[in-house]
mmCIF file of C-alpha atoms and ligand atoms in Angstrom:
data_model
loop_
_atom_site.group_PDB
_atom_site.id
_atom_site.type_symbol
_atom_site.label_atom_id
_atom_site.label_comp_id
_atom_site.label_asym_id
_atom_site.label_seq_id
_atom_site.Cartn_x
_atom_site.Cartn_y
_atom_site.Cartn_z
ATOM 1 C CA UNK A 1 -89.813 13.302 107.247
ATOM 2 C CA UNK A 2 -89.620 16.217 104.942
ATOM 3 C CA UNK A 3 -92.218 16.190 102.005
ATOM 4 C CA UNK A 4 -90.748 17.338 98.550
ATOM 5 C CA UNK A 5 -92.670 18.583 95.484
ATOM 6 C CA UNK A 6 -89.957 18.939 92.386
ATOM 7 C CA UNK A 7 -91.104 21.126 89.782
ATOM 8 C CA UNK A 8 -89.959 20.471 86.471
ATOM 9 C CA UNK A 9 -89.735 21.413 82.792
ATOM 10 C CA UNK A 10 -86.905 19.485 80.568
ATOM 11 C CA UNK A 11 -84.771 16.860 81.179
ATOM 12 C CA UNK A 12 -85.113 16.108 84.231
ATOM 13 C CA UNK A 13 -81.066 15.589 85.356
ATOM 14 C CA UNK A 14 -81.504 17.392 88.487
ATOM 15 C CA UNK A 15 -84.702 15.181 89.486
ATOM 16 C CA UNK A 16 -82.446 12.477 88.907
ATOM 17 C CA UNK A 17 -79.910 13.698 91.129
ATOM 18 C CA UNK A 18 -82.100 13.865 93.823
ATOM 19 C CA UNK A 19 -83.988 10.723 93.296
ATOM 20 C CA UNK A 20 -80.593 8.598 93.173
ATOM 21 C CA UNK A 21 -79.485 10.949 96.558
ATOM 22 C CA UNK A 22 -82.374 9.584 98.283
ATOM 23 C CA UNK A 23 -81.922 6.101 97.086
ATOM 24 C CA UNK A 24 -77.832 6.000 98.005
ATOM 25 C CA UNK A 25 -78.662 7.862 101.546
ATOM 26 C CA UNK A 26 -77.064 10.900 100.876
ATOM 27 C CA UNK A 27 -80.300 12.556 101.117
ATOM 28 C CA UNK A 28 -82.143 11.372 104.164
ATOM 29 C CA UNK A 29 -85.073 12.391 106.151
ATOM 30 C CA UNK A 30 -86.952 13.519 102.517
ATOM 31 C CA UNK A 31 -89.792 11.833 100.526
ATOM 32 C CA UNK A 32 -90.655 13.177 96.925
ATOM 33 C CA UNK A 33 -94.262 13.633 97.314
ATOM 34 C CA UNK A 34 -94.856 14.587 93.295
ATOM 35 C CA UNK A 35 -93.351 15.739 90.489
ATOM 36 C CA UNK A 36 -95.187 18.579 88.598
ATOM 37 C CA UNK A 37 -94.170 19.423 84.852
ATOM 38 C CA UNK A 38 -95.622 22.268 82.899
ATOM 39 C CA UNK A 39 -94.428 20.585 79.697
ATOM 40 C CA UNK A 40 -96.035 17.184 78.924
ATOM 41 C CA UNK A 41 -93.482 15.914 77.337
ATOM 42 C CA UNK A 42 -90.827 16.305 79.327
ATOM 43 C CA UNK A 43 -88.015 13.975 80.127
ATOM 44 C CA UNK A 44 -88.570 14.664 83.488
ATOM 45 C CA UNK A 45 -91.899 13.038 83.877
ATOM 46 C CA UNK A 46 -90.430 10.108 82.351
ATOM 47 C CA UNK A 47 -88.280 10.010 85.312
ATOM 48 C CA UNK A 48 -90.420 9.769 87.805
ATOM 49 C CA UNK A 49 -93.044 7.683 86.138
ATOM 50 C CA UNK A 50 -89.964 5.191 85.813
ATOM 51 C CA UNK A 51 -89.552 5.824 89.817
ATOM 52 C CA UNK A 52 -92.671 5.508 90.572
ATOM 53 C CA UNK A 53 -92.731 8.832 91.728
ATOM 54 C CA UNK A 54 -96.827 10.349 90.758
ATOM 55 C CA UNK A 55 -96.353 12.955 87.961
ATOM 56 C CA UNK A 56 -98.281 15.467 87.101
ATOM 57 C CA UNK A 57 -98.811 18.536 84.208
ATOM 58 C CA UNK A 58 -99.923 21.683 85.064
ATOM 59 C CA UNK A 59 -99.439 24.206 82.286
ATOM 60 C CA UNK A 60 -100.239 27.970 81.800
ATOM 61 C CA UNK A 61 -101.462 26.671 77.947
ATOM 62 C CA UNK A 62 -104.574 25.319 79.194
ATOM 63 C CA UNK A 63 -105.541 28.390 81.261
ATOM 64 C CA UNK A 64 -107.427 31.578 79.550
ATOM 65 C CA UNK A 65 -104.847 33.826 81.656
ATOM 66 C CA UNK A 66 -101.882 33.677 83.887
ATOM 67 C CA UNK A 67 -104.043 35.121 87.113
ATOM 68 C CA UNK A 68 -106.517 31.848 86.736
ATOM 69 C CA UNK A 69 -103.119 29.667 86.136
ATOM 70 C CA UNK A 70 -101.597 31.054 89.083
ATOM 71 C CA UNK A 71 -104.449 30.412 91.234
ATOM 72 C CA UNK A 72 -105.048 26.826 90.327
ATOM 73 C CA UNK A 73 -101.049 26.276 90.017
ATOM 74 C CA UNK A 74 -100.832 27.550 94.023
ATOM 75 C CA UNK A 75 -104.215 25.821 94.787
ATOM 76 C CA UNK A 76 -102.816 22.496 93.547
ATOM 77 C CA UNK A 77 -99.697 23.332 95.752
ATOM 78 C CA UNK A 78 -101.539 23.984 98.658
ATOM 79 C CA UNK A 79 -103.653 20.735 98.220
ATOM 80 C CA UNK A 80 -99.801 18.955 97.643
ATOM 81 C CA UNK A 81 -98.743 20.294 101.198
ATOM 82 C CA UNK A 82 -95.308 19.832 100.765
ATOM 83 C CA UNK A 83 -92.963 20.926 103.200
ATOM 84 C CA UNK A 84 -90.755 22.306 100.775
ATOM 85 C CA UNK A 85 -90.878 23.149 96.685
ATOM 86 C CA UNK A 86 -88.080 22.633 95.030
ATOM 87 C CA UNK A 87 -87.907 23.934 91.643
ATOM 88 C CA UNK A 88 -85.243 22.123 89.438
ATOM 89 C CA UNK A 89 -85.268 23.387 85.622
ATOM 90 C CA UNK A 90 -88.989 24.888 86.586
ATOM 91 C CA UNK A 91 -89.433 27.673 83.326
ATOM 92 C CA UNK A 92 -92.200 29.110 84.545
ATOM 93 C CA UNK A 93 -92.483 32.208 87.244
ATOM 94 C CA UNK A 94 -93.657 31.098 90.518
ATOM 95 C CA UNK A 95 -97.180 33.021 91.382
ATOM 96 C CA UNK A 96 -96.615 35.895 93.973
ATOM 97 C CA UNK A 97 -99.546 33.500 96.095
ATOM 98 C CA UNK A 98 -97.619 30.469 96.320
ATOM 99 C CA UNK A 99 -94.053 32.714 97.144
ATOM 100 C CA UNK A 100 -96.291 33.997 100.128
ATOM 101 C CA UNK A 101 -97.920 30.867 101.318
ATOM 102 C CA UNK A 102 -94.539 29.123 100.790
ATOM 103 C CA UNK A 103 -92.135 31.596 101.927
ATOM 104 C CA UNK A 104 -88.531 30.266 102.286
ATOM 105 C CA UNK A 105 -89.962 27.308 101.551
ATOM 106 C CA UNK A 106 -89.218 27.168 97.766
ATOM 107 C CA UNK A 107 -85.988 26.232 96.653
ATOM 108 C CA UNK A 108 -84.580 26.792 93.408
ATOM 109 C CA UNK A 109 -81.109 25.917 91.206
ATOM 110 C CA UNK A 110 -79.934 28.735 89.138
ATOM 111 C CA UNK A 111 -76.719 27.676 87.119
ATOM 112 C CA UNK A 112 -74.479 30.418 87.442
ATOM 113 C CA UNK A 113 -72.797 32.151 90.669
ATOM 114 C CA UNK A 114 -75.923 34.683 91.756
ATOM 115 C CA UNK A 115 -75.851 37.947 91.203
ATOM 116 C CA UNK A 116 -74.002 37.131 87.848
ATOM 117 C CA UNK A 117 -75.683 36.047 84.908
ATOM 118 C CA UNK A 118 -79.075 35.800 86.473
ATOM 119 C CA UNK A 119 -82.993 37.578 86.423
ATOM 120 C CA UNK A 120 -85.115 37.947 83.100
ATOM 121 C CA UNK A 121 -84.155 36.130 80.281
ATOM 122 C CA UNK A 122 -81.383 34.304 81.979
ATOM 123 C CA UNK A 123 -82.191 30.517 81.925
ATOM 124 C CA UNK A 124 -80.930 26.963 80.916
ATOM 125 C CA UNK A 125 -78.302 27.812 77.978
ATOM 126 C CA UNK A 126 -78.944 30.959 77.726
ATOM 127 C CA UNK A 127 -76.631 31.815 81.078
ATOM 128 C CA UNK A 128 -73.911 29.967 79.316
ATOM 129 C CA UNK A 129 -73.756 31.558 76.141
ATOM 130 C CA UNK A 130 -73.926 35.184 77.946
ATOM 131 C CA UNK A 131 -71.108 33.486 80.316
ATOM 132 C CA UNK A 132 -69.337 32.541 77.314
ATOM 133 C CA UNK A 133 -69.751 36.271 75.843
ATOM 134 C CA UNK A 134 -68.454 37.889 78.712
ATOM 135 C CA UNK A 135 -65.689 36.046 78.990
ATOM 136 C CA UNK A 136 -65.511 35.122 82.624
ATOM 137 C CA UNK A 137 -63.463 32.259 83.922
ATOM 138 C CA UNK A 138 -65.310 31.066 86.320
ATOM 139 C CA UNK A 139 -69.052 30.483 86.701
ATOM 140 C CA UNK A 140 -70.899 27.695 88.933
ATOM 141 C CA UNK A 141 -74.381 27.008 90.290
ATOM 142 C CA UNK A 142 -76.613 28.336 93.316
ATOM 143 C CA UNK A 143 -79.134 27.127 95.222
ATOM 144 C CA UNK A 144 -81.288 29.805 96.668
ATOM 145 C CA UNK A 145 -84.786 30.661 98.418
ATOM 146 C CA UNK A 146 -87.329 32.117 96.192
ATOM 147 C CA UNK A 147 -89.077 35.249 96.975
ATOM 148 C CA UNK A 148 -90.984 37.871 94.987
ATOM 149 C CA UNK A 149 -87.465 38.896 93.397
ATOM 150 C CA UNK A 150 -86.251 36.931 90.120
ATOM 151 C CA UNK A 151 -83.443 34.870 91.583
ATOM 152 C CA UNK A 152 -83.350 37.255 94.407
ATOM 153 C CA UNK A 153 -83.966 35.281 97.494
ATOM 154 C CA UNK A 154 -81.410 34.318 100.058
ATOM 155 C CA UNK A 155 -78.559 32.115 98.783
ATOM 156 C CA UNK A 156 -78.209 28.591 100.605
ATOM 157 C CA UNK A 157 -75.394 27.480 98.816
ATOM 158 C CA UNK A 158 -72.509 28.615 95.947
ATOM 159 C CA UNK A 159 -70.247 26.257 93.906
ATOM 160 C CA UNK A 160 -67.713 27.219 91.759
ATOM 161 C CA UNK A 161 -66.891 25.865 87.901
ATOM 162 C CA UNK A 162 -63.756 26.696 85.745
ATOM 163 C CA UNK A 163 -64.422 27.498 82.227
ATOM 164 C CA UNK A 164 -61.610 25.756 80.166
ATOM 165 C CA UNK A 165 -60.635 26.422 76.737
ATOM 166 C CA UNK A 166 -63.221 25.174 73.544
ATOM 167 C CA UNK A 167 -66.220 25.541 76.015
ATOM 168 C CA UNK A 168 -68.976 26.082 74.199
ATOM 169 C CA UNK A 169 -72.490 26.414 76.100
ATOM 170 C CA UNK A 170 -73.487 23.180 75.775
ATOM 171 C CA UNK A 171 -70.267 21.791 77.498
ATOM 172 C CA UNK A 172 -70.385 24.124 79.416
ATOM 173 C CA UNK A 173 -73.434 23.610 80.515
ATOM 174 C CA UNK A 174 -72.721 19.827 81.134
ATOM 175 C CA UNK A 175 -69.885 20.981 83.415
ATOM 176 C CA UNK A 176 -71.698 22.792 85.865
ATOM 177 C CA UNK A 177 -74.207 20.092 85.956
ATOM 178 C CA UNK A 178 -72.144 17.640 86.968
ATOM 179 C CA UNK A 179 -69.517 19.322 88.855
ATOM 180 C CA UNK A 180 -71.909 21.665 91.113
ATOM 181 C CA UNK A 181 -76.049 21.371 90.245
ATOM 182 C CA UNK A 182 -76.105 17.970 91.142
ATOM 183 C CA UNK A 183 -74.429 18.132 93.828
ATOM 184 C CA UNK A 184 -75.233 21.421 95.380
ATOM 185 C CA UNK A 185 -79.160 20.781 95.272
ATOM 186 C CA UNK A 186 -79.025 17.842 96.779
ATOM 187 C CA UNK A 187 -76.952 18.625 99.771
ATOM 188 C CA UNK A 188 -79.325 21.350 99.939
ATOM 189 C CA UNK A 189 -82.553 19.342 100.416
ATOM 190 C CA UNK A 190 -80.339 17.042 102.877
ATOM 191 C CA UNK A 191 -79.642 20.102 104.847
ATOM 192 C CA UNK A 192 -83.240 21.287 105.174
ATOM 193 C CA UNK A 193 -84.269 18.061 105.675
ATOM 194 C CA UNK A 194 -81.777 17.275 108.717
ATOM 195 C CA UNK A 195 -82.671 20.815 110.445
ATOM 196 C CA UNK A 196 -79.009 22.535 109.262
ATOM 197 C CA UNK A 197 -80.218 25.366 107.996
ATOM 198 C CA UNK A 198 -81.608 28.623 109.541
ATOM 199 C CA UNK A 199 -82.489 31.726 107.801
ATOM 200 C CA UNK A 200 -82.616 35.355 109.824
ATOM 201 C CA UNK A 201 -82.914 38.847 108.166
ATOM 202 C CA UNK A 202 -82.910 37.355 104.861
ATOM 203 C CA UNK A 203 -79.443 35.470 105.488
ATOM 204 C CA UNK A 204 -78.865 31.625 104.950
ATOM 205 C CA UNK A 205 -76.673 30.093 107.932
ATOM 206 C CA UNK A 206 -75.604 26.759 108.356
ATOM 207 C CA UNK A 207 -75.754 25.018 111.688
HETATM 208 C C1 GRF B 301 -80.417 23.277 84.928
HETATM 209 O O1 GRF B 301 -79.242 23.800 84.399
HETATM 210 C C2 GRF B 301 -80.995 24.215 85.953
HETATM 211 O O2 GRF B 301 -80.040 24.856 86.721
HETATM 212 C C3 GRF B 301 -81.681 25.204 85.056
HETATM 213 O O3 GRF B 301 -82.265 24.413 84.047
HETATM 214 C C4 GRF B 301 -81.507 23.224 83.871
HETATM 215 C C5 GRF B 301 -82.443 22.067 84.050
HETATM 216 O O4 GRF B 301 -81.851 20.851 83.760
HETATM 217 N N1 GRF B 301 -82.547 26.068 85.817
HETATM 218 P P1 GRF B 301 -82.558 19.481 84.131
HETATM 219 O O5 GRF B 301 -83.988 19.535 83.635
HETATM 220 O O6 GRF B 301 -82.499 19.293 85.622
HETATM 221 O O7 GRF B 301 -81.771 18.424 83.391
#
């Protein structure tokens, strides 16, 4: 059985994606051990509460610096022993410790196609207004390994999203949501999960 940690800071839609994967089969093998937010009131939480799924906050507010956050962040981890972190709509940066102590075991969504429209400053609608201002015609989601890189790490899976005419980012954004994030990450975990992946040299292959 593989044991899942989700990470979490908003609404929660990709939790939900996975949750209703494992309930409908299509993710098997996998049991959500906890859900951690770094936002107390997010959406998210409310999610798994409702699922019955333990929740908890961990927040870089309530530390006197990000080296003692980091710490207690990875220590809480570590005490979690997941097999695998997944980080869906996480906002904060993973600490360098946890990368290392989890390496390619942390799994994160990125909604664009990586290496466009990703790194600093490129999260949740920001990527789709700087998609919109570029004026690409096709973006899409990725599910990736983390390492010490910003969105960096090796790519497990790509899926492409046609941007139509009148998009603006928040459509947008809905789009790629439902046409590749939710389905991408949990196919992902399902893969893991069932033994189908195998990374070498930094490369994703599927069995
Ligand atoms: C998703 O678009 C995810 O790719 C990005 O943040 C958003 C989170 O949405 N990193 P949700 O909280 O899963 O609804």
């Amino acid at each position: 059985m593989l044991k899942i940690v989700v990470c979490v800071s908003g609404g929660g839609t990709n939790l939900q994606a996975i949750m209703d994967a494992i309930d409908a089969g299509r993710i098997t093998n996998t049991e959500i051990l906890a859900v951690i937010s770094n936002n107390a009131g997010a959406k998210a939480l409310e999610r798994a509460r409702d699922h019955g799924i333990h929740s908890l906050c961990i927040s870089p507010k309530s530390y006197p610096d990000r080296e003692t956050f980091n710490q207690a962040f990875t220590e809480q981890m570590v005490e979690l022993a997941p097999d695998i972190v997944v980080l869906a709509g996480f906002l904060v940066r993973i600490p360098p410790q946890m990368v290392h102590t989890f390496s390619n075991r942390i799994v994160n969504i990125h909604p664009s196609l990586i290496p466009s429209f990703c790194g600093v400053g490129y999260y949740g609608l920001k990527v789709h207004e700087k998609v919109l201002e570029r004026g690409v015609k096709v973006t899409g989601a990725t599910v990736h390994f983390v390492n010490e890189g910003m969105d960096e790490g090796p790519i497990i899976a790509q899926k492409p999203v046609m941007i139509e005419q009148g998009d603006t980012p928040e459509i947008l954004q809905r789009r790629v949501m439902e046409q590749a994030e939710w389905i991408l990450l949990p196919q992902a975990i399902d893969d893991i999960a069932n033994g189908r992946l195998e990374i070498r040299e930094g490369y994703v292959y599927k069995r």
